[in-house]
């Protein structure tokens, strides 16, 4: 007899084949167990994908709209009384070196109605403001219908409506008229929504000269919009209150509208963390389901295990068989979940008009998590199966 004989080792193909046998024999149980893993992974991939898609859309908005717009508003003095910004406030801001555009708006006392047959007390929820002709270029806004105010129309009883204002008044085209107090005003334009300054969407805008002539406007702006170079935004922020109101700088409130989008991105990040936690819980539940399936599988296949041991299978081979089965079961759920998560991300992002972003690391991390779950869930059943004595296993019922 030869003394150099060695025990044969299972090839990778044999290992995968043995692991797949148990899955094929119990398909309904496998599908239900893999479903728990799939739900967890799909949730995590979809949450990360939707968060990144939303963030990409917000960053694209910021890039398009710019972060160099500052808004200065009149506040209150030391006694709590509203202050008035100087009439020359816009001109003073324009003299600051880095400033590229500056313009102002002011609230005017005018009740707005669709027509003179509508009682004055029935407001449409639209306010009136006096604006400068360079407001649109400063804010980067666009006209949806008609034209914007110019040097001639700003002196006439004409108005440009924000998107929401036009909807509330029922104005669908230019040339129609509305009532501001007792003055009939012609609508010359309707704006598209202003993403950085959405409160202007509810405003009926008239020129400063027209406001002074027809609505007893005193010429003092209440809000000033300013754009500067990106590198000088913080410096301009620091000096803007003193520039606008040298005698009462503390009464001027300066803000950056783009901060609202940045805050929204931060809020989304917090929500993403919460949803990832929920996905992890679902994944954990799925892992418990896989472990339960594998324990039951070991109990049901005691005679199979005993027969394999009697025919020469080592404990390592038995452990490897059931551990492979657990990994295949978890991997099946992980792959299915990753595909479902990516599909859900694509569908929702397209419905919202976002750019679809599914980070590769989320897919790789999800699959890695399923393999880890498979190892943890299958380790105990595999060890238990390998410790079964062949005689006891063959005599088991």
PDB file of C-alpha atoms in Angstrom, residues 56-243:
ATOM      1  CA  UNK A  56     -26.396  66.801  -5.946  1.00  0.00           C
ATOM      2  CA  UNK A  57     -29.560  68.676  -6.971  1.00  0.00           C
ATOM      3  CA  UNK A  58     -29.099  71.202  -4.142  1.00  0.00           C
ATOM      4  CA  UNK A  59     -25.442  71.713  -5.011  1.00  0.00           C
ATOM      5  CA  UNK A  60     -26.408  72.230  -8.662  1.00  0.00           C
ATOM      6  CA  UNK A  61     -28.933  74.838  -7.505  1.00  0.00           C
ATOM      7  CA  UNK A  62     -26.287  76.592  -5.439  1.00  0.00           C
ATOM      8  CA  UNK A  63     -23.849  76.556  -8.344  1.00  0.00           C
ATOM      9  CA  UNK A  64     -26.516  77.961 -10.662  1.00  0.00           C
ATOM     10  CA  UNK A  65     -27.895  80.566  -8.280  1.00  0.00           C
ATOM     11  CA  UNK A  66     -24.619  81.458  -6.597  1.00  0.00           C
ATOM     12  CA  UNK A  67     -23.772  81.899  -2.933  1.00  0.00           C
ATOM     13  CA  UNK A  68     -22.700  85.527  -3.280  1.00  0.00           C
ATOM     14  CA  UNK A  69     -26.118  87.131  -2.824  1.00  0.00           C
ATOM     15  CA  UNK A  70     -26.627  89.048   0.429  1.00  0.00           C
ATOM     16  CA  UNK A  71     -29.911  90.470   1.714  1.00  0.00           C
ATOM     17  CA  UNK A  72     -30.064  93.427   4.093  1.00  0.00           C
ATOM     18  CA  UNK A  73     -33.360  94.276   5.773  1.00  0.00           C
ATOM     19  CA  UNK A  74     -34.466  97.110   8.000  1.00  0.00           C
ATOM     20  CA  UNK A  75     -34.774  96.026  11.601  1.00  0.00           C
ATOM     21  CA  UNK A  76     -35.640  97.862  14.792  1.00  0.00           C
ATOM     22  CA  UNK A  77     -33.892 100.505  16.845  1.00  0.00           C
ATOM     23  CA  UNK A  78     -32.982 100.300  20.521  1.00  0.00           C
ATOM     24  CA  UNK A  79     -36.544 101.146  21.504  1.00  0.00           C
ATOM     25  CA  UNK A  80     -38.033  98.407  19.359  1.00  0.00           C
ATOM     26  CA  UNK A  81     -39.363 100.768  16.702  1.00  0.00           C
ATOM     27  CA  UNK A  82     -38.894  99.990  12.970  1.00  0.00           C
ATOM     28  CA  UNK A  83     -36.084 101.978  11.405  1.00  0.00           C
ATOM     29  CA  UNK A  84     -36.022 103.454   7.915  1.00  0.00           C
ATOM     30  CA  UNK A  85     -33.147 102.787   5.581  1.00  0.00           C
ATOM     31  CA  UNK A  86     -31.776 105.893   3.824  1.00  0.00           C
ATOM     32  CA  UNK A  87     -33.086 106.629   0.357  1.00  0.00           C
ATOM     33  CA  UNK A  88     -29.456 106.598  -0.810  1.00  0.00           C
ATOM     34  CA  UNK A  89     -28.765 103.143   0.689  1.00  0.00           C
ATOM     35  CA  UNK A  90     -28.555 101.346  -2.675  1.00  0.00           C
ATOM     36  CA  UNK A  91     -26.248 103.995  -4.119  1.00  0.00           C
ATOM     37  CA  UNK A  92     -23.969 103.727  -1.077  1.00  0.00           C
ATOM     38  CA  UNK A  93     -23.769  99.941  -1.422  1.00  0.00           C
ATOM     39  CA  UNK A  94     -22.912 100.241  -5.117  1.00  0.00           C
ATOM     40  CA  UNK A  95     -19.858 102.292  -4.201  1.00  0.00           C
ATOM     41  CA  UNK A  96     -18.290  99.360  -2.320  1.00  0.00           C
ATOM     42  CA  UNK A  97     -15.496  97.998  -4.491  1.00  0.00           C
ATOM     43  CA  UNK A  98     -16.302  94.243  -4.689  1.00  0.00           C
ATOM     44  CA  UNK A  99     -20.050  94.854  -5.175  1.00  0.00           C
ATOM     45  CA  UNK A 100     -21.228  93.844  -8.639  1.00  0.00           C
ATOM     46  CA  UNK A 101     -24.984  94.490  -8.354  1.00  0.00           C
ATOM     47  CA  UNK A 102     -27.179  96.213  -5.784  1.00  0.00           C
ATOM     48  CA  UNK A 103     -30.877  96.973  -5.777  1.00  0.00           C
ATOM     49  CA  UNK A 104     -33.697  97.570  -3.336  1.00  0.00           C
ATOM     50  CA  UNK A 105     -37.334  96.797  -2.668  1.00  0.00           C
ATOM     51  CA  UNK A 106     -39.855  98.475  -0.394  1.00  0.00           C
ATOM     52  CA  UNK A 107     -43.276  97.575   0.959  1.00  0.00           C
ATOM     53  CA  UNK A 108     -46.040  99.893  -0.179  1.00  0.00           C
ATOM     54  CA  UNK A 109     -49.518 100.326   1.237  1.00  0.00           C
ATOM     55  CA  UNK A 110     -51.779  98.973  -1.491  1.00  0.00           C
ATOM     56  CA  UNK A 111     -54.625  96.483  -1.411  1.00  0.00           C
ATOM     57  CA  UNK A 112     -54.570  94.266  -4.469  1.00  0.00           C
ATOM     58  CA  UNK A 113     -57.712  92.937  -6.131  1.00  0.00           C
ATOM     59  CA  UNK A 114     -58.406  91.139  -9.396  1.00  0.00           C
ATOM     60  CA  UNK A 115     -60.865  93.837 -10.485  1.00  0.00           C
ATOM     61  CA  UNK A 116     -62.856  96.785  -9.149  1.00  0.00           C
ATOM     62  CA  UNK A 117     -65.919  94.581  -8.595  1.00  0.00           C
ATOM     63  CA  UNK A 118     -64.055  92.675  -5.867  1.00  0.00           C
ATOM     64  CA  UNK A 119     -64.456  94.305  -2.428  1.00  0.00           C
ATOM     65  CA  UNK A 120     -61.262  95.794  -1.021  1.00  0.00           C
ATOM     66  CA  UNK A 121     -61.467  93.679   2.119  1.00  0.00           C
ATOM     67  CA  UNK A 122     -61.240  90.473   0.040  1.00  0.00           C
ATOM     68  CA  UNK A 123     -57.487  90.277  -0.412  1.00  0.00           C
ATOM     69  CA  UNK A 124     -55.982  87.640  -2.659  1.00  0.00           C
ATOM     70  CA  UNK A 125     -52.985  87.167  -0.369  1.00  0.00           C
ATOM     71  CA  UNK A 126     -50.763  89.234  -2.665  1.00  0.00           C
ATOM     72  CA  UNK A 127     -48.659  92.127  -1.422  1.00  0.00           C
ATOM     73  CA  UNK A 128     -47.334  95.138  -3.311  1.00  0.00           C
ATOM     74  CA  UNK A 129     -43.723  96.260  -3.385  1.00  0.00           C
ATOM     75  CA  UNK A 130     -41.723  98.939  -5.110  1.00  0.00           C
ATOM     76  CA  UNK A 131     -38.651  97.526  -6.865  1.00  0.00           C
ATOM     77  CA  UNK A 132     -35.686  98.778  -8.842  1.00  0.00           C
ATOM     78  CA  UNK A 133     -35.336  97.948 -12.524  1.00  0.00           C
ATOM     79  CA  UNK A 134     -32.114  96.013 -11.823  1.00  0.00           C
ATOM     80  CA  UNK A 135     -33.795  93.633  -9.359  1.00  0.00           C
ATOM     81  CA  UNK A 136     -34.107  90.808 -11.878  1.00  0.00           C
ATOM     82  CA  UNK A 137     -30.441  90.909 -12.925  1.00  0.00           C
ATOM     83  CA  UNK A 138     -29.335  91.050  -9.286  1.00  0.00           C
ATOM     84  CA  UNK A 139     -31.396  88.017  -8.272  1.00  0.00           C
ATOM     85  CA  UNK A 140     -30.773  86.089 -11.469  1.00  0.00           C
ATOM     86  CA  UNK A 141     -34.511  85.785 -12.092  1.00  0.00           C
ATOM     87  CA  UNK A 142     -36.286  85.152 -15.379  1.00  0.00           C
ATOM     88  CA  UNK A 143     -39.494  86.423 -16.965  1.00  0.00           C
ATOM     89  CA  UNK A 144     -41.953  83.661 -17.835  1.00  0.00           C
ATOM     90  CA  UNK A 145     -44.352  85.845 -19.849  1.00  0.00           C
ATOM     91  CA  UNK A 146     -44.171  89.426 -20.979  1.00  0.00           C
ATOM     92  CA  UNK A 147     -41.335  91.778 -20.069  1.00  0.00           C
ATOM     93  CA  UNK A 148     -39.595  93.191 -17.022  1.00  0.00           C
ATOM     94  CA  UNK A 149     -39.817  96.816 -15.911  1.00  0.00           C
ATOM     95  CA  UNK A 150     -37.665  99.308 -17.776  1.00  0.00           C
ATOM     96  CA  UNK A 151     -36.890 103.022 -17.498  1.00  0.00           C
ATOM     97  CA  UNK A 152     -40.252 103.905 -19.061  1.00  0.00           C
ATOM     98  CA  UNK A 153     -42.614 101.360 -17.465  1.00  0.00           C
ATOM     99  CA  UNK A 154     -41.252 101.891 -13.952  1.00  0.00           C
ATOM    100  CA  UNK A 155     -42.856 105.348 -14.033  1.00  0.00           C
ATOM    101  CA  UNK A 156     -46.250 104.108 -15.227  1.00  0.00           C
ATOM    102  CA  UNK A 157     -49.029 102.217 -13.419  1.00  0.00           C
ATOM    103  CA  UNK A 158     -47.678  98.878 -14.600  1.00  0.00           C
ATOM    104  CA  UNK A 159     -46.741  95.781 -12.610  1.00  0.00           C
ATOM    105  CA  UNK A 160     -44.827  92.531 -12.887  1.00  0.00           C
ATOM    106  CA  UNK A 161     -46.328  89.667 -10.909  1.00  0.00           C
ATOM    107  CA  UNK A 162     -44.499  86.901  -9.089  1.00  0.00           C
ATOM    108  CA  UNK A 163     -45.435  83.339 -10.062  1.00  0.00           C
ATOM    109  CA  UNK A 164     -47.639  82.748  -7.003  1.00  0.00           C
ATOM    110  CA  UNK A 165     -49.200  86.224  -7.199  1.00  0.00           C
ATOM    111  CA  UNK A 166     -50.290  85.645 -10.796  1.00  0.00           C
ATOM    112  CA  UNK A 167     -51.813  82.300  -9.846  1.00  0.00           C
ATOM    113  CA  UNK A 168     -53.727  83.743  -6.900  1.00  0.00           C
ATOM    114  CA  UNK A 169     -55.064  86.644  -8.951  1.00  0.00           C
ATOM    115  CA  UNK A 170     -55.985  84.406 -11.862  1.00  0.00           C
ATOM    116  CA  UNK A 171     -53.795  86.343 -14.306  1.00  0.00           C
ATOM    117  CA  UNK A 172     -52.588  84.103 -17.121  1.00  0.00           C
ATOM    118  CA  UNK A 173     -51.320  86.589 -19.698  1.00  0.00           C
ATOM    119  CA  UNK A 174     -49.878  90.061 -19.929  1.00  0.00           C
ATOM    120  CA  UNK A 175     -52.046  93.030 -20.843  1.00  0.00           C
ATOM    121  CA  UNK A 176     -54.646  92.188 -18.190  1.00  0.00           C
ATOM    122  CA  UNK A 177     -55.301  94.675 -15.413  1.00  0.00           C
ATOM    123  CA  UNK A 178     -55.572  94.415 -11.655  1.00  0.00           C
ATOM    124  CA  UNK A 179     -56.547  96.939  -8.982  1.00  0.00           C
ATOM    125  CA  UNK A 180     -54.097  98.407  -6.482  1.00  0.00           C
ATOM    126  CA  UNK A 181     -56.280 100.394  -4.119  1.00  0.00           C
ATOM    127  CA  UNK A 182     -58.330 102.448  -6.577  1.00  0.00           C
ATOM    128  CA  UNK A 183     -55.671 102.483  -9.317  1.00  0.00           C
ATOM    129  CA  UNK A 184     -56.001 100.198 -12.310  1.00  0.00           C
ATOM    130  CA  UNK A 185     -52.584  98.699 -13.061  1.00  0.00           C
ATOM    131  CA  UNK A 186     -51.544  96.858 -16.238  1.00  0.00           C
ATOM    132  CA  UNK A 187     -49.700  93.559 -15.918  1.00  0.00           C
ATOM    133  CA  UNK A 188     -46.677  93.708 -18.226  1.00  0.00           C
ATOM    134  CA  UNK A 189     -44.913  90.559 -17.053  1.00  0.00           C
ATOM    135  CA  UNK A 190     -45.086  87.389 -14.976  1.00  0.00           C
ATOM    136  CA  UNK A 191     -41.931  85.964 -13.406  1.00  0.00           C
ATOM    137  CA  UNK A 192     -40.765  82.419 -13.035  1.00  0.00           C
ATOM    138  CA  UNK A 193     -40.338  81.252  -9.413  1.00  0.00           C
ATOM    139  CA  UNK A 194     -37.368  82.914  -7.696  1.00  0.00           C
ATOM    140  CA  UNK A 195     -35.559  80.087  -5.941  1.00  0.00           C
ATOM    141  CA  UNK A 196     -33.318  82.231  -3.757  1.00  0.00           C
ATOM    142  CA  UNK A 197     -35.994  84.727  -2.697  1.00  0.00           C
ATOM    143  CA  UNK A 198     -39.298  82.797  -2.794  1.00  0.00           C
ATOM    144  CA  UNK A 199     -41.185  85.490  -0.844  1.00  0.00           C
ATOM    145  CA  UNK A 200     -41.086  87.667  -3.986  1.00  0.00           C
ATOM    146  CA  UNK A 201     -43.202  85.052  -5.770  1.00  0.00           C
ATOM    147  CA  UNK A 202     -46.240  86.439  -3.888  1.00  0.00           C
ATOM    148  CA  UNK A 203     -45.556  90.069  -4.787  1.00  0.00           C
ATOM    149  CA  UNK A 204     -46.975  92.498  -7.345  1.00  0.00           C
ATOM    150  CA  UNK A 205     -43.997  94.718  -8.256  1.00  0.00           C
ATOM    151  CA  UNK A 206     -44.114  98.309  -9.465  1.00  0.00           C
ATOM    152  CA  UNK A 207     -41.289 100.755 -10.132  1.00  0.00           C
ATOM    153  CA  UNK A 208     -40.076 103.163  -7.446  1.00  0.00           C
ATOM    154  CA  UNK A 209     -41.227 106.261  -9.381  1.00  0.00           C
ATOM    155  CA  UNK A 210     -44.701 104.792  -9.980  1.00  0.00           C
ATOM    156  CA  UNK A 211     -45.001 103.856  -6.308  1.00  0.00           C
ATOM    157  CA  UNK A 212     -44.177 107.420  -5.271  1.00  0.00           C
ATOM    158  CA  UNK A 213     -46.623 108.914  -7.780  1.00  0.00           C
ATOM    159  CA  UNK A 214     -49.621 106.597  -7.312  1.00  0.00           C
ATOM    160  CA  UNK A 215     -49.301 105.027  -3.841  1.00  0.00           C
ATOM    161  CA  UNK A 216     -47.783 107.743  -1.643  1.00  0.00           C
ATOM    162  CA  UNK A 217     -44.528 105.832  -1.275  1.00  0.00           C
ATOM    163  CA  UNK A 218     -41.877 107.755   0.694  1.00  0.00           C
ATOM    164  CA  UNK A 219     -38.859 106.377  -1.236  1.00  0.00           C
ATOM    165  CA  UNK A 220     -37.194 104.519   1.652  1.00  0.00           C
ATOM    166  CA  UNK A 221     -36.226 100.916   0.763  1.00  0.00           C
ATOM    167  CA  UNK A 222     -36.932  98.153   3.268  1.00  0.00           C
ATOM    168  CA  UNK A 223     -34.776  95.424   1.723  1.00  0.00           C
ATOM    169  CA  UNK A 224     -31.528  95.638  -0.242  1.00  0.00           C
ATOM    170  CA  UNK A 225     -30.112  92.848  -2.384  1.00  0.00           C
ATOM    171  CA  UNK A 226     -26.397  92.809  -3.171  1.00  0.00           C
ATOM    172  CA  UNK A 227     -24.111  90.574  -5.189  1.00  0.00           C
ATOM    173  CA  UNK A 228     -20.337  90.692  -4.862  1.00  0.00           C
ATOM    174  CA  UNK A 229     -17.414  88.559  -5.945  1.00  0.00           C
ATOM    175  CA  UNK A 230     -17.338  85.110  -4.325  1.00  0.00           C
ATOM    176  CA  UNK A 231     -14.048  85.814  -2.573  1.00  0.00           C
ATOM    177  CA  UNK A 232     -15.321  88.982  -0.905  1.00  0.00           C
ATOM    178  CA  UNK A 233     -18.733  87.872   0.380  1.00  0.00           C
ATOM    179  CA  UNK A 234     -17.644  87.689   4.021  1.00  0.00           C
ATOM    180  CA  UNK A 235     -15.884  91.047   3.862  1.00  0.00           C
ATOM    181  CA  UNK A 236     -18.908  92.734   2.310  1.00  0.00           C
ATOM    182  CA  UNK A 237     -21.133  91.053   4.910  1.00  0.00           C
ATOM    183  CA  UNK A 238     -19.092  92.687   7.677  1.00  0.00           C
ATOM    184  CA  UNK A 239     -19.337  96.233   6.328  1.00  0.00           C
ATOM    185  CA  UNK A 240     -22.808  96.153   4.778  1.00  0.00           C
ATOM    186  CA  UNK A 241     -24.780  97.320   7.865  1.00  0.00           C
ATOM    187  CA  UNK A 242     -22.508 100.330   8.410  1.00  0.00           C
ATOM    188  CA  UNK A 243     -22.601 101.169   4.713  1.00  0.00           C
TER     189      UNK A 243
END
